[in-house]
C-alpha cells in the first residue's frame, strides 16, 4: 500500500523547556532536536512508520538546511520527490518551543506562501500507484495538480484543512475527505456545499465529529497524558490518509485509527521518538 502526500516541507528547530520564557527572558532548554516538518511531511513520516510506502512530493532545494530535511526523511523511510532540487533559498524554518510538563508547544513559522511558484510535472504515474493522496494546500499549484490527477484516476483525495487558503476555492470540489481543525472556517459555503462528501472536524481533546450527506457522528479521543504535542495534528492526518488508502472501513474506523496513532505520538518526547511505537498500529489496517 502506498500513500502520496503533497505539500510543505520545513526544517523544525525544537527546544524543550521547563517553562515558556516571558518577553525579554532567556531560559536554558532541556534538549534540542532538528527535524523535517510541515503538515504533509509529518504525515508522510507517519505513513512510513505505520508500514506503508510513503511518497512525499514537495520542495526542499539545495540550501545547506535542506540537507537536514533530506537526511531525516531518508532515515524515516520516506520517498522524496523534490520539485525544485536546485532552489538556493532556505527552506521554511519553524522555531518550536515545547513545555516539558504537559507537552504544550508554541511555534513561529514561515510557510511556502512567499516562495516562487512551483513548476509541477505530470504526476499521474505517482498518483496511479497510490491508494490515497493527501494534500495540505501549501504550494497551491502542486495541490491542484495532485488533486486533479487523483480525481481523473479515481484515487481518493484527503485534505489537511488546518486553515483557509485561497487555493481551497478550486481545491475543495476535488476533495473526497476534508479533515478540518476546530479553527477552520470557509468563507461562504462550507465544505459539503462545495462538493466534499466526507467532512471531519478535530477539536484537540474533544470528540472528533464527522458528517456525510446521509449520516453524522462523533468519536471520542482517549486521554493519554501528553508529553509532546508537536505535529500531533499532522500525525493524525497521516494516519487518516493511511486508513483511507487501506479501504474497506467506515469513517468511524478511519477516525479511531487516526486517534490511536496521534494518541501514541503525544506520549513520546521528541519529533521522531514515537515512530517505532506506532508501527504495530498499522498492522490491522494494511
Short mmCIF file of C-alpha atoms in Angstrom, two decimals:
data_model
loop_
_atom_site.label_atom_id
_atom_site.label_comp_id
_atom_site.label_asym_id
_atom_site.label_seq_id
_atom_site.Cartn_x
_atom_site.Cartn_y
_atom_site.Cartn_z
CA UNK A 1 0.00 0.00 0.00
CA UNK A 2 1.30 3.44 -0.94
CA UNK A 3 0.12 6.92 0.05
CA UNK A 4 1.13 10.04 -1.90
CA UNK A 5 1.47 13.17 0.20
CA UNK A 6 1.90 16.60 -1.40
CA UNK A 7 2.73 19.83 0.36
CA UNK A 8 5.03 21.68 2.69
CA UNK A 9 8.46 20.66 3.98
CA UNK A 10 10.09 22.79 6.66
CA UNK A 11 13.09 22.47 8.95
CA UNK A 12 11.95 22.42 12.58
CA UNK A 13 14.28 23.51 15.38
CA UNK A 14 12.68 22.25 18.59
CA UNK A 15 13.69 23.43 22.08
CA UNK A 16 12.22 21.66 25.12
CA UNK A 17 11.94 23.87 28.22
CA UNK A 18 10.69 23.72 31.80
CA UNK A 19 8.61 26.87 31.28
CA UNK A 20 7.92 29.17 28.36
CA UNK A 21 10.07 32.30 28.63
CA UNK A 22 8.44 35.63 29.38
CA UNK A 23 9.09 38.51 26.95
CA UNK A 24 12.73 39.54 27.20
CA UNK A 25 13.65 36.49 29.29
CA UNK A 26 16.25 33.86 28.40
CA UNK A 27 15.88 30.23 29.50
CA UNK A 28 18.03 27.12 29.13
CA UNK A 29 16.49 24.31 27.12
CA UNK A 30 16.38 20.72 28.33
CA UNK A 31 17.04 19.30 24.85
CA UNK A 32 17.23 20.39 21.22
CA UNK A 33 16.04 18.48 18.14
CA UNK A 34 16.20 19.31 14.45
CA UNK A 35 13.87 17.51 12.04
CA UNK A 36 11.90 17.94 8.85
CA UNK A 37 8.42 19.31 9.48
CA UNK A 38 5.29 20.59 7.83
CA UNK A 39 1.81 19.04 7.51
CA UNK A 40 2.40 16.78 4.51
CA UNK A 41 5.91 15.93 5.67
CA UNK A 42 4.93 14.77 9.14
CA UNK A 43 2.01 12.90 7.62
CA UNK A 44 4.44 11.11 5.28
CA UNK A 45 6.66 10.12 8.22
CA UNK A 46 3.54 8.71 9.90
CA UNK A 47 2.52 6.64 6.88
CA UNK A 48 6.03 5.19 6.63
CA UNK A 49 6.12 4.41 10.36
CA UNK A 50 2.80 2.56 10.01
CA UNK A 51 4.43 0.24 7.49
CA UNK A 52 3.05 1.59 4.21
CA UNK A 53 5.03 3.17 1.39
CA UNK A 54 5.06 6.97 1.62
CA UNK A 55 5.92 9.29 -1.27
CA UNK A 56 6.28 12.97 -0.38
CA UNK A 57 6.09 15.48 -3.23
CA UNK A 58 7.39 18.84 -2.06
CA UNK A 59 10.10 21.47 -2.48
CA UNK A 60 13.26 21.06 -0.43
CA UNK A 61 16.02 22.59 -2.55
CA UNK A 62 19.82 22.78 -2.34
CA UNK A 63 20.32 25.13 0.63
CA UNK A 64 22.52 23.64 3.40
CA UNK A 65 19.48 23.44 5.69
CA UNK A 66 17.71 21.34 3.07
CA UNK A 67 20.25 18.57 3.64
CA UNK A 68 18.96 18.22 7.21
CA UNK A 69 15.42 17.65 5.98
CA UNK A 70 16.55 15.18 3.31
CA UNK A 71 18.60 13.17 5.81
CA UNK A 72 15.74 12.99 8.30
CA UNK A 73 13.22 11.86 5.68
CA UNK A 74 15.56 9.21 4.30
CA UNK A 75 16.09 7.88 7.82
CA UNK A 76 12.31 7.73 8.27
CA UNK A 77 11.85 5.70 5.07
CA UNK A 78 10.02 8.41 3.10
CA UNK A 79 10.49 8.61 -0.68
CA UNK A 80 11.00 12.29 -1.54
CA UNK A 81 10.18 13.85 -4.90
CA UNK A 82 11.77 17.32 -4.83
CA UNK A 83 10.16 19.55 -7.46
CA UNK A 84 12.94 22.15 -7.29
CA UNK A 85 16.16 20.44 -6.19
CA UNK A 86 18.35 23.36 -7.34
CA UNK A 87 16.46 26.04 -5.38
CA UNK A 88 19.05 28.07 -3.46
CA UNK A 89 16.67 29.69 -0.97
CA UNK A 90 16.45 28.35 2.55
CA UNK A 91 13.54 26.02 3.14
CA UNK A 92 10.96 27.42 5.57
CA UNK A 93 12.19 27.18 9.16
CA UNK A 94 9.95 26.70 12.21
CA UNK A 95 11.16 27.72 15.66
CA UNK A 96 9.37 25.50 18.18
CA UNK A 97 9.33 25.56 21.98
CA UNK A 98 7.77 22.62 23.86
CA UNK A 99 6.91 22.82 27.57
CA UNK A 100 8.15 19.75 29.42
CA UNK A 101 5.36 19.47 31.98
CA UNK A 102 2.46 18.95 29.56
CA UNK A 103 3.87 18.82 26.03
CA UNK A 104 2.21 22.11 25.02
CA UNK A 105 4.07 23.97 22.28
CA UNK A 106 4.48 27.35 20.65
CA UNK A 107 5.53 27.69 17.03
CA UNK A 108 6.88 30.57 14.98
CA UNK A 109 6.97 29.55 11.33
CA UNK A 110 7.02 30.74 7.76
CA UNK A 111 5.19 28.70 5.16
CA UNK A 112 5.70 28.45 1.42
CA UNK A 113 3.37 31.35 0.50
CA UNK A 114 6.22 33.79 -0.13
CA UNK A 115 8.24 31.38 -2.28
CA UNK A 116 8.37 31.26 -6.04
CA UNK A 117 5.59 29.25 -7.77
CA UNK A 118 6.40 25.60 -8.29
CA UNK A 119 6.61 24.06 -11.75
CA UNK A 120 4.69 20.80 -11.43
CA UNK A 121 5.36 17.96 -13.91
CA UNK A 122 2.86 15.25 -14.81
CA UNK A 123 2.37 13.29 -11.59
CA UNK A 124 -0.14 10.78 -12.97
CA UNK A 125 2.21 7.80 -12.54
CA UNK A 126 2.79 8.59 -8.86
CA UNK A 127 -0.91 9.17 -8.24
CA UNK A 128 -1.92 5.97 -10.05
CA UNK A 129 0.28 3.91 -7.72
CA UNK A 130 -1.32 5.36 -4.58
CA UNK A 131 -4.27 4.09 -2.57
CA UNK A 132 -4.94 7.67 -1.46
CA UNK A 133 -3.37 11.11 -1.72
CA UNK A 134 -3.12 13.80 0.95
CA UNK A 135 -2.71 17.49 0.16
CA UNK A 136 -2.16 20.29 2.67
CA UNK A 137 -2.84 23.28 0.38
CA UNK A 138 0.69 24.63 0.55
CA UNK A 139 2.35 25.04 -2.87
CA UNK A 140 -1.09 25.65 -4.48
CA UNK A 141 -0.01 24.54 -7.96
CA UNK A 142 1.12 21.21 -6.54
CA UNK A 143 -2.06 20.66 -4.51
CA UNK A 144 -4.28 21.29 -7.53
CA UNK A 145 -2.21 19.15 -9.88
CA UNK A 146 -2.25 16.17 -7.50
CA UNK A 147 -5.96 16.51 -6.71
CA UNK A 148 -6.92 16.80 -10.39
CA UNK A 149 -4.85 13.75 -11.31
CA UNK A 150 -6.36 11.79 -8.42
CA UNK A 151 -9.89 12.75 -9.41
CA UNK A 152 -9.30 11.62 -13.00
CA UNK A 153 -7.84 8.30 -11.81
CA UNK A 154 -10.41 7.59 -9.09
CA UNK A 155 -7.90 7.88 -6.22
CA UNK A 156 -9.39 9.35 -3.02
CA UNK A 157 -8.14 12.81 -2.01
CA UNK A 158 -7.70 13.70 1.68
CA UNK A 159 -7.29 17.37 2.59
CA UNK A 160 -5.50 18.57 5.71
CA UNK A 161 -7.57 21.73 6.19
CA UNK A 162 -5.85 23.47 9.04
CA UNK A 163 -6.78 26.98 7.93
CA UNK A 164 -8.45 28.66 4.98
CA UNK A 165 -6.20 29.25 1.96
CA UNK A 166 -7.23 30.90 -1.32
CA UNK A 167 -6.43 27.72 -3.27
CA UNK A 168 -9.27 25.93 -1.46
CA UNK A 169 -11.82 27.70 -3.68
CA UNK A 170 -10.63 25.44 -6.51
CA UNK A 171 -9.34 22.55 -4.42
CA UNK A 172 -12.37 21.66 -2.28
CA UNK A 173 -14.53 20.40 -5.20
CA UNK A 174 -11.75 17.85 -5.90
CA UNK A 175 -11.57 16.57 -2.30
CA UNK A 176 -13.18 13.36 -1.01
CA UNK A 177 -12.34 13.74 2.69
CA UNK A 178 -11.78 17.16 4.27
CA UNK A 179 -10.25 16.90 7.73
CA UNK A 180 -10.67 20.33 9.32
CA UNK A 181 -9.30 21.79 12.52
CA UNK A 182 -11.64 23.40 15.00
CA UNK A 183 -10.46 26.81 13.76
CA UNK A 184 -11.09 26.12 10.07
CA UNK A 185 -13.76 28.38 8.58
CA UNK A 186 -14.61 28.62 4.89
CA UNK A 187 -15.91 31.98 3.68
CA UNK A 188 -19.34 31.46 2.19
CA UNK A 189 -20.46 27.85 1.61
CA UNK A 190 -18.94 25.11 3.76
CA UNK A 191 -17.03 22.04 2.50
CA UNK A 192 -20.18 19.93 1.94
CA UNK A 193 -21.76 22.70 -0.14
CA UNK A 194 -18.55 22.88 -2.17
CA UNK A 195 -18.80 19.20 -3.08
CA UNK A 196 -16.83 17.39 -0.33
CA UNK A 197 -18.55 14.05 0.53
CA UNK A 198 -16.93 13.50 3.95
CA UNK A 199 -16.12 16.32 6.39
CA UNK A 200 -14.29 15.63 9.65
CA UNK A 201 -13.58 18.18 12.40
CA UNK A 202 -10.97 17.65 15.09
CA UNK A 203 -11.04 19.63 18.34
CA UNK A 204 -7.96 18.73 20.38
CA UNK A 205 -9.02 16.55 23.33
CA UNK A 206 -12.72 16.83 22.46
CA UNK A 207 -14.56 14.26 20.30
CA UNK A 208 -13.86 14.22 16.57
CA UNK A 209 -17.04 14.97 14.62
CA UNK A 210 -17.81 13.77 11.10
CA UNK A 211 -20.61 14.16 8.60
CA UNK A 212 -21.68 12.98 5.17
CA UNK A 213 -24.79 13.74 3.13
CA UNK A 214 -26.56 10.77 4.78
CA UNK A 215 -25.12 10.48 8.28
CA UNK A 216 -23.03 12.04 11.03
CA UNK A 217 -21.36 11.05 14.25
CA UNK A 218 -18.54 11.62 16.67
CA UNK A 219 -15.64 9.60 18.01
CA UNK A 220 -14.15 10.26 21.47
CA UNK A 221 -10.46 10.96 21.96
CA UNK A 222 -8.70 8.94 24.65
CA UNK A 223 -6.92 10.79 27.47
CA UNK A 224 -3.33 9.61 27.08
CA UNK A 225 -1.29 12.03 29.20
CA UNK A 226 0.51 14.11 26.58
CA UNK A 227 4.27 14.62 26.80
CA UNK A 228 4.79 16.33 23.42
CA UNK A 229 2.04 17.67 21.14
CA UNK A 230 4.30 18.94 18.33
CA UNK A 231 3.00 17.69 14.98
CA UNK A 232 0.20 15.65 16.56
CA UNK A 233 -2.34 17.01 14.11
CA UNK A 234 -0.09 16.18 11.16
CA UNK A 235 0.36 12.66 12.52
CA UNK A 236 -3.42 12.36 12.86
CA UNK A 237 -3.88 13.36 9.21
CA UNK A 238 -1.21 10.92 8.06
CA UNK A 239 -2.93 8.09 9.91
CA UNK A 240 -6.27 9.13 8.41
CA UNK A 241 -4.82 9.01 4.87
CA UNK A 242 -3.28 5.63 5.70
CA UNK A 243 -6.70 4.29 6.73
CA UNK A 244 -8.42 5.74 3.65
CA UNK A 245 -5.79 4.13 1.40
CA UNK A 246 -6.40 0.75 3.04
CA UNK A 247 -10.11 1.00 2.13
CA UNK A 248 -12.97 -1.10 3.44
CA UNK A 249 -13.51 0.80 6.67
CA UNK A 250 -16.15 3.21 7.92
CA UNK A 251 -15.50 6.86 8.65
CA UNK A 252 -15.69 5.93 12.33
CA UNK A 253 -12.99 3.34 11.71
CA UNK A 254 -10.72 5.84 9.95
CA UNK A 255 -11.05 8.26 12.85
CA UNK A 256 -10.44 5.62 15.53
CA UNK A 257 -7.24 4.63 13.74
CA UNK A 258 -6.09 8.25 13.49
CA UNK A 259 -6.95 8.89 17.13
CA UNK A 260 -4.96 5.87 18.27
CA UNK A 261 -1.89 6.84 16.25
CA UNK A 262 -1.93 10.50 17.32
CA UNK A 263 -2.53 9.44 20.92
CA UNK A 264 0.59 7.28 20.81
CA UNK A 265 2.59 10.10 19.24
CA UNK A 266 1.92 12.60 22.07
CA UNK A 267 3.10 10.11 24.70
CA UNK A 268 6.69 10.38 23.40
CA UNK A 269 9.17 13.23 23.72
CA UNK A 270 10.85 14.47 20.54
CA UNK A 271 9.97 14.80 16.86
CA UNK A 272 10.76 11.18 15.89
CA UNK A 273 10.85 9.10 19.09
CA UNK A 274 7.27 7.94 18.51
CA UNK A 275 7.75 6.33 15.10
CA UNK A 276 8.77 2.89 16.35
CA UNK A 277 5.89 2.84 18.84
CA UNK A 278 3.18 3.28 16.20
CA UNK A 279 4.43 0.55 13.85
CA UNK A 280 2.19 -2.05 15.46
CA UNK A 281 -0.85 0.18 14.91
CA UNK A 282 -0.56 -0.22 11.14
CA UNK A 283 -0.89 -4.00 11.20
CA UNK A 284 -4.67 -4.13 11.42
CA UNK A 285 -5.13 -1.57 8.64
CA UNK A 286 -2.74 -2.87 5.98
#
